Amino acid sequence: MDMKQNDIIQKTAEYIKQEFSNDSSGHDWWHIYRVWKNALAINEHEKADSFIVQIAALLHDLDDWKFNNNEDETPLRAKLWLDSCSVDISIADKVCEIIKNVSYKGAGVKNKMDSLEGFIVQDADRLDAIGAIGIARAFAYGGYKNRMLYDPESTPEMHQTFTAYKNSQSDTIKHFHEKLLLLKDMMNTPTAKRIAAHRHALMEDFLDQFMKEWEGQDW
Ligand code: ADP
Ligand code: NI
């Protein structure tokens, strides 16, 4: 990575830190920061293009459908930012393609990611959705969306379309079954698969204990 690219990464980190400073949905700057660092750590093993991996990690949630009305479209804010930094059009296109495909869109919806850089950023993002931090973020997001912690009278759904997933009003425990517990088998890289295994085990222990307490079986 040359000097200029390094400057662009630093400048982008500052921009994103500002943009995400006030979030309380689990998508604050420190989520982006962890994804950036996770992506770098995975890339130590995968040896993909470090500039593309880093810039895509930093910009990955800027146009997220959960906060913008532009699902599945070109990520406009990221594109504008890349243009303003004079990033080569061919690189900017690759970054936008990654951002467009990074999000989870339902248990039965096919992953369209198709580059090594994209696989790495997607794994880094997914690692931050599981384990102890994943549990914390899930309940933060649930609160932000006025969701119940757990509704014993409803059952999880394996969404076959993005629309069904997006419109779901699940309680947060259901979200574990509809997404978080599925992520370990959806990791793209061997490095992320390895880290995901123990984060996954922790979520299973948490859910076991949650259900025991719910039923008063831990007395
Ligand atoms: P993705 O783009 O794959 O959704 P994000 O980085 O935007 O990934 O983060 C998703 C986060 O939002 C996860 O931590 C997840 O737990 C949380 N989240 C998304 N939908 C729900 C939901 N219905 N209930 C609880 N948490 C959710
Ligand atoms: Ni994210």
Coordinates of C-alpha atoms and ligand atoms in Angstrom, one line a residue:
M1 CA 0.0 0.0 0.0
D2 CA 1.5 3.4 -1.0
M3 CA 1.6 6.6 1.1
K4 CA -1.4 8.0 -0.7
Q5 CA -3.5 5.0 0.0
N6 CA -2.5 5.1 3.7
D7 CA -3.6 8.8 3.8
I8 CA -6.9 7.9 2.3
I9 CA -7.4 5.1 5.0
Q10 CA -6.7 7.6 7.8
K11 CA -8.9 10.3 6.4
T12 CA -11.7 7.8 5.9
A13 CA -11.4 6.5 9.4
E14 CA -11.7 10.1 10.7
Y15 CA -14.8 10.7 8.5
I16 CA -16.5 7.5 9.6
K17 CA -15.7 8.1 13.3
Q18 CA -17.6 11.4 13.0
E19 CA -20.5 9.9 11.1
F20 CA -21.0 7.0 13.5
S21 CA -20.3 8.9 16.7
N22 CA -23.9 9.1 17.9
D23 CA -25.2 5.6 17.2
S24 CA -26.9 3.5 19.9
S25 CA -28.1 0.6 17.7
G26 CA -24.8 -1.4 17.9
H27 CA -23.5 0.3 14.7
D28 CA -21.4 2.9 16.4
W29 CA -17.8 3.8 15.3
W30 CA -16.4 1.0 17.5
H31 CA -18.3 -1.6 15.5
I32 CA -16.7 -0.2 12.4
Y33 CA -13.3 0.0 14.1
R34 CA -13.6 -3.7 15.2
V35 CA -14.6 -4.8 11.7
W36 CA -11.6 -2.9 10.2
K37 CA -9.2 -4.6 12.7
N38 CA -10.9 -8.0 12.2
A39 CA -10.5 -7.6 8.5
L40 CA -6.8 -6.7 8.8
A41 CA -6.2 -9.7 11.1
I42 CA -8.0 -12.1 8.6
N43 CA -6.0 -10.6 5.7
E44 CA -2.8 -11.5 7.5
H45 CA -3.6 -15.0 6.4
E46 CA -5.5 -14.4 3.2
K47 CA -3.2 -11.8 1.6
A48 CA -5.8 -10.0 -0.4
D49 CA -5.5 -6.3 -1.4
S50 CA -5.1 -4.5 1.9
F51 CA -6.3 -1.1 0.6
I52 CA -9.6 -2.5 -0.8
V53 CA -10.1 -4.6 2.4
Q54 CA -9.6 -1.6 4.7
I55 CA -11.5 1.0 2.8
A56 CA -14.5 -1.4 2.3
A57 CA -14.4 -2.3 6.0
L58 CA -14.5 1.4 7.0
L59 CA -17.3 2.3 4.6
H60 CA -19.3 -1.0 4.9
D61 CA -22.2 0.4 7.0
L62 CA -22.4 3.9 5.6
D63 CA -25.2 3.0 3.2
D64 CA -26.7 0.2 5.2
W65 CA -30.4 -0.5 4.4
K66 CA -31.2 -0.4 8.1
F67 CA -30.4 3.3 8.2
N68 CA -30.9 4.3 4.5
N69 CA -33.6 3.7 1.9
N70 CA -31.4 2.2 -0.8
E71 CA -31.4 -1.5 -0.5
D72 CA -29.5 -3.4 -3.1
E73 CA -28.6 -0.3 -5.0
T74 CA -25.2 1.4 -5.5
P75 CA -24.0 2.6 -2.1
L76 CA -24.2 6.4 -2.9
R77 CA -22.6 7.9 0.1
A78 CA -19.6 5.5 -0.1
K79 CA -19.3 6.3 -3.8
L80 CA -19.3 10.0 -3.2
W81 CA -16.7 9.7 -0.6
L82 CA -14.4 7.5 -2.8
D83 CA -14.8 10.0 -5.6
S84 CA -13.9 12.9 -3.3
C85 CA -10.7 11.0 -2.3
S86 CA -9.8 10.5 -6.0
V87 CA -9.7 6.7 -5.6
D88 CA -9.3 5.0 -9.0
I89 CA -12.6 4.2 -10.6
S90 CA -11.8 0.5 -10.9
I91 CA -10.9 0.3 -7.2
A92 CA -14.0 2.3 -6.2
D93 CA -16.2 0.0 -8.2
K94 CA -14.8 -3.0 -6.4
V95 CA -15.3 -1.4 -3.0
C96 CA -18.9 -0.5 -3.9
E97 CA -19.6 -4.0 -5.1
I98 CA -18.4 -5.3 -1.7
I99 CA -20.5 -2.8 0.3
K100 CA -23.6 -3.7 -1.8
N101 CA -23.2 -7.4 -1.0
V102 CA -21.9 -7.4 2.6
S103 CA -25.2 -7.6 4.5
Y104 CA -27.0 -10.6 5.7
K105 CA -30.3 -10.8 3.9
G106 CA -32.1 -13.8 5.3
A107 CA -31.4 -17.5 6.1
G108 CA -32.4 -18.7 2.6
V109 CA -31.0 -15.8 0.6
K110 CA -27.9 -16.6 -1.5
N111 CA -24.7 -14.7 -0.8
K112 CA -23.7 -12.7 -3.8
M113 CA -20.2 -11.8 -2.6
D114 CA -17.6 -12.8 -5.1
S115 CA -14.2 -11.4 -4.3
L116 CA -11.6 -12.4 -1.7
E117 CA -11.5 -8.9 -0.4
G118 CA -15.3 -9.0 0.0
F119 CA -15.2 -12.4 1.7
I120 CA -12.8 -11.0 4.3
V121 CA -14.9 -7.9 5.0
Q122 CA -18.1 -9.9 5.3
D123 CA -16.4 -12.4 7.7
A124 CA -15.1 -9.5 9.8
D125 CA -18.5 -7.9 10.0
R126 CA -20.1 -11.3 10.8
L127 CA -17.6 -12.0 13.6
D128 CA -18.8 -8.8 15.3
A129 CA -22.4 -10.0 15.2
I130 CA -21.6 -13.1 17.2
G131 CA -20.0 -13.9 20.6
A132 CA -20.1 -11.6 23.6
I133 CA -20.1 -8.5 21.5
G134 CA -22.7 -10.0 19.1
I135 CA -25.0 -10.6 22.1
A136 CA -24.6 -7.1 23.3
R137 CA -25.2 -5.7 19.8
A138 CA -28.3 -7.8 19.2
F139 CA -30.0 -6.5 22.3
A140 CA -28.9 -2.9 21.6
Y141 CA -30.4 -3.2 18.1
G142 CA -33.6 -4.8 19.5
G143 CA -34.0 -1.9 21.9
Y144 CA -33.4 0.6 19.1
K145 CA -36.2 -1.1 17.1
N146 CA -38.5 -1.4 20.1
R147 CA -38.3 -5.2 20.0
M148 CA -39.1 -7.5 22.9
L149 CA -36.3 -9.4 24.5
Y150 CA -38.1 -12.7 24.0
D151 CA -41.6 -13.7 23.0
P152 CA -42.2 -17.3 24.0
E153 CA -45.4 -17.4 21.9
S154 CA -43.7 -16.8 18.5
T155 CA -41.3 -19.1 16.6
P156 CA -38.3 -18.4 14.4
E157 CA -38.7 -18.1 10.6
M158 CA -36.1 -19.0 8.0
H159 CA -36.6 -16.1 5.7
Q160 CA -36.4 -17.0 2.0
T161 CA -36.4 -13.4 0.7
F162 CA -34.7 -10.2 1.7
T163 CA -38.2 -8.5 1.9
A164 CA -39.4 -11.1 4.4
Y165 CA -36.3 -10.7 6.5
K166 CA -36.4 -6.9 6.4
N167 CA -40.0 -6.8 7.4
S168 CA -39.6 -9.3 10.2
Q169 CA -40.6 -8.0 13.7
S170 CA -38.8 -10.7 15.6
D171 CA -38.0 -10.5 19.2
T172 CA -34.2 -10.4 19.8
I173 CA -34.0 -14.1 21.0
K174 CA -35.6 -15.1 17.7
H175 CA -32.9 -13.1 15.8
F176 CA -30.3 -15.5 17.2
H177 CA -32.1 -18.4 15.5
E178 CA -32.8 -16.4 12.3
K179 CA -29.3 -15.1 11.9
L180 CA -26.7 -15.2 14.6
L181 CA -26.5 -19.0 15.2
L182 CA -26.3 -19.5 11.4
L183 CA -23.3 -17.3 10.9
K184 CA -20.6 -19.8 12.0
D185 CA -21.4 -22.1 9.0
M186 CA -21.5 -19.1 6.6
M187 CA -18.0 -17.8 7.2
N188 CA -16.0 -17.6 4.0
T189 CA -12.4 -17.8 5.3
P190 CA -10.7 -20.6 7.4
T191 CA -9.4 -17.9 9.8
A192 CA -12.9 -16.5 10.5
K193 CA -14.4 -20.1 10.8
R194 CA -11.9 -20.8 13.6
I195 CA -12.7 -17.6 15.6
A196 CA -16.4 -18.1 15.0
A197 CA -16.4 -21.6 16.6
H198 CA -15.8 -20.4 20.1
R199 CA -17.9 -17.2 19.7
H200 CA -20.7 -19.5 18.6
A201 CA -20.3 -21.8 21.6
L202 CA -20.6 -18.8 24.0
M203 CA -23.9 -17.8 22.4
E204 CA -25.3 -21.3 22.8
D205 CA -24.3 -21.3 26.5
F206 CA -26.0 -17.9 26.9
L207 CA -29.2 -19.0 25.2
D208 CA -29.3 -22.2 27.4
Q209 CA -28.9 -20.2 30.6
F210 CA -31.4 -17.6 29.3
M211 CA -34.1 -20.3 28.8
K212 CA -33.3 -21.9 32.2
E213 CA -33.7 -18.6 34.0
W214 CA -36.9 -17.9 32.0
E215 CA -38.4 -21.2 33.2
G216 CA -37.0 -20.8 36.7
Q217 CA -34.9 -24.0 36.2
D218 CA -31.7 -22.6 37.6
W219 CA -32.8 -22.5 41.2
Ligands
ADP1 P1 -25.6 -6.9 8.6 O1 -25.4 -5.8 7.5 O2 -25.2 -8.3 8.1 O3 -26.9 -6.8 9.2 P2 -24.4 -5.1 10.5 O4 -23.0 -4.8 10.7 O5 -25.3 -4.1 9.9 O6 -24.5 -6.5 9.7 O7 -24.9 -5.5 11.9 C1 -26.0 -6.3 12.2 C2 -26.3 -6.1 13.7 O8 -27.6 -5.7 13.9 C3 -26.1 -7.5 14.4 O9 -25.3 -7.3 15.5 C4 -27.4 -7.9 14.7 O10 -27.5 -8.6 15.9 C5 -28.3 -6.7 14.7 N1 -29.6 -7.0 14.2 C6 -30.0 -6.9 13.0 N2 -31.4 -7.3 12.9 C7 -31.7 -7.5 14.2 C8 -32.9 -7.9 14.8 N3 -34.0 -8.2 14.1 N4 -32.9 -8.1 16.1 C9 -31.8 -7.9 16.8 N5 -30.6 -7.5 16.3 C10 -30.6 -7.3 15.0
NI2 NI -21.4 -3.9 10.1

